[in-house]
Coordinates of C-alpha atoms in Angstrom, one line a residue:
M24 CA -41.8 33.2 53.6
G25 CA -44.7 30.9 53.5
L26 CA -47.1 29.1 51.3
S27 CA -49.6 31.9 51.9
G28 CA -49.6 35.1 53.9
D29 CA -51.5 33.4 56.7
P30 CA -49.7 33.2 60.1
V31 CA -47.7 30.1 60.8
V32 CA -47.7 28.9 64.4
G33 CA -44.7 26.8 65.5
E34 CA -44.5 23.9 67.9
A35 CA -43.8 26.2 70.9
G36 CA -46.6 28.6 69.9
L37 CA -44.5 31.3 68.3
K38 CA -46.5 32.9 65.6
C39 CA -44.7 34.0 62.4
I40 CA -46.3 36.1 59.7
P41 CA -44.8 35.6 56.3
T42 CA -43.9 38.8 54.4
K43 CA -43.7 36.9 51.1
T44 CA -45.0 33.7 49.6
I45 CA -42.9 31.2 47.9
D46 CA -44.3 32.2 44.5
Q47 CA -43.0 35.7 45.1
I48 CA -39.4 34.5 45.7
N49 CA -36.8 34.5 43.0
V50 CA -34.9 31.3 43.7
D51 CA -31.9 32.7 41.8
E52 CA -31.5 35.3 44.6
L53 CA -31.4 32.7 47.4
N54 CA -28.1 31.4 48.8
C55 CA -29.6 29.4 51.7
L56 CA -32.9 27.9 52.6
I57 CA -33.6 26.6 56.1
L58 CA -36.4 24.1 56.6
P59 CA -37.4 23.8 60.2
G60 CA -39.1 20.6 61.4
C61 CA -42.3 20.2 63.3
D62 CA -44.2 17.6 65.3
D63 CA -46.7 17.0 62.5
I64 CA -45.5 17.7 59.0
G65 CA -48.4 15.7 57.4
H66 CA -50.3 18.9 56.5
L67 CA -47.6 19.6 53.9
K68 CA -47.5 16.2 52.2
E69 CA -49.6 17.3 49.2
E70 CA -48.1 20.8 48.7
A71 CA -46.7 20.3 45.1
Q72 CA -45.9 24.0 44.9
L73 CA -43.6 23.7 47.9
F74 CA -41.8 20.6 46.6
K75 CA -41.3 22.3 43.2
F76 CA -39.8 25.4 45.0
I77 CA -37.5 23.3 47.1
G78 CA -36.3 21.3 44.1
Q79 CA -35.5 24.5 42.2
V80 CA -33.5 25.9 45.2
V81 CA -31.5 22.6 45.3
E82 CA -31.0 22.6 41.5
R83 CA -29.6 26.1 41.7
N84 CA -27.0 24.9 44.2
A85 CA -28.1 27.0 47.1
M86 CA -27.4 25.7 50.6
V87 CA -30.3 23.9 52.1
A88 CA -30.5 23.0 55.8
A89 CA -33.3 20.7 57.0
I90 CA -33.8 19.6 60.6
S91 CA -36.0 17.1 62.5
S92 CA -38.9 16.1 60.2
A93 CA -38.0 18.7 57.5
P94 CA -35.8 16.3 55.4
F95 CA -39.1 14.8 54.4
L96 CA -39.7 18.0 52.3
L97 CA -36.3 17.4 50.6
A98 CA -37.2 13.8 50.0
K99 CA -40.6 14.6 48.7
A100 CA -39.0 17.2 46.3
G101 CA -36.8 14.4 44.9
S102 CA -33.7 16.0 46.3
L103 CA -32.5 13.1 48.4
K104 CA -32.5 10.4 45.7
S105 CA -28.7 10.2 45.6
Q106 CA -27.9 12.3 48.6
R107 CA -26.9 11.0 52.0
Y108 CA -29.1 12.3 54.8
T109 CA -30.5 11.9 58.3
V110 CA -34.0 12.6 59.6
G111 CA -35.8 12.5 62.9
F112 CA -38.0 9.6 61.9
T113 CA -37.6 5.9 62.8
K114 CA -37.1 3.2 60.2
E115 CA -40.7 2.3 60.5
Q116 CA -41.9 5.9 60.0
R117 CA -39.6 6.3 57.0
D118 CA -40.9 3.1 55.4
F119 CA -44.5 4.1 56.1
I120 CA -44.0 7.6 54.6
G121 CA -42.4 6.0 51.5
V122 CA -40.4 8.8 50.0
F123 CA -37.0 8.1 51.6
N124 CA -34.1 6.2 49.9
E125 CA -33.0 3.9 52.7
T126 CA -29.7 3.3 51.0
N127 CA -28.6 6.8 51.6
Y128 CA -29.9 7.1 55.2
I129 CA -27.2 7.7 57.8
D130 CA -28.0 7.2 61.5
A131 CA -26.1 10.3 62.7
P132 CA -27.0 13.5 64.4
L133 CA -26.0 15.6 61.3
V134 CA -25.2 14.7 57.7
K135 CA -23.6 17.3 55.5
E136 CA -23.2 16.4 51.9
G137 CA -22.3 19.0 49.4
R138 CA -24.5 22.0 50.1
I139 CA -27.2 20.1 51.9
L140 CA -27.3 19.7 55.7
T141 CA -29.8 17.4 57.4
A142 CA -30.1 16.9 61.2
K143 CA -32.1 15.2 63.8
G144 CA -34.1 17.6 66.0
P145 CA -32.3 17.2 69.3
Y146 CA -29.0 18.3 67.7
F147 CA -30.3 21.9 66.9
I148 CA -27.2 23.5 68.4
D149 CA -24.8 21.4 66.3
F150 CA -27.1 22.1 63.3
G151 CA -26.9 25.8 63.8
I152 CA -23.1 25.7 64.2
Q153 CA -22.6 23.6 61.1
L154 CA -24.9 25.9 59.1
G155 CA -23.0 28.9 60.3
K156 CA -19.8 27.3 59.1
M157 CA -21.3 26.5 55.8
L158 CA -22.4 30.1 55.4
E159 CA -18.8 31.2 56.5
L160 CA -20.2 33.3 59.3
D161 CA -17.8 34.7 61.9
F162 CA -19.0 33.4 65.3
D163 CA -17.7 31.7 68.4
S164 CA -19.3 28.2 68.3
N165 CA -18.3 27.6 72.0
W166 CA -20.7 30.3 73.0
Y167 CA -23.7 28.0 72.3
R168 CA -22.4 25.1 74.5

């Protein structure tokens, strides 16, 4: 899914074409939302529709997993006000961005609290394994090591 039907190109150049837009999604049908990070998340900083959507997903108690810079989206949606989290930004970057509650920041590779998982980008394997466990998937986590 995307904000529009336009192709989205990831950091490594992989092009994804959304089959649905967020306004076509019934949040009551979601049990998990994965928010990938990117090098420059600034182009999303004013996407009110996106933040409303994320807030609705969190309110409905779906699992939300955000890695690298993507916890910014959770913070901007107001979903990290009382939630412990980690993010791939330095203290200076978090202060500059101005949407993070520093009291709840945990300097750790992963932070799982309730149904929200946040992680720093280099820990993508641990992130995937933890998300698989949260989703109660049957897999051999050692295969990824």
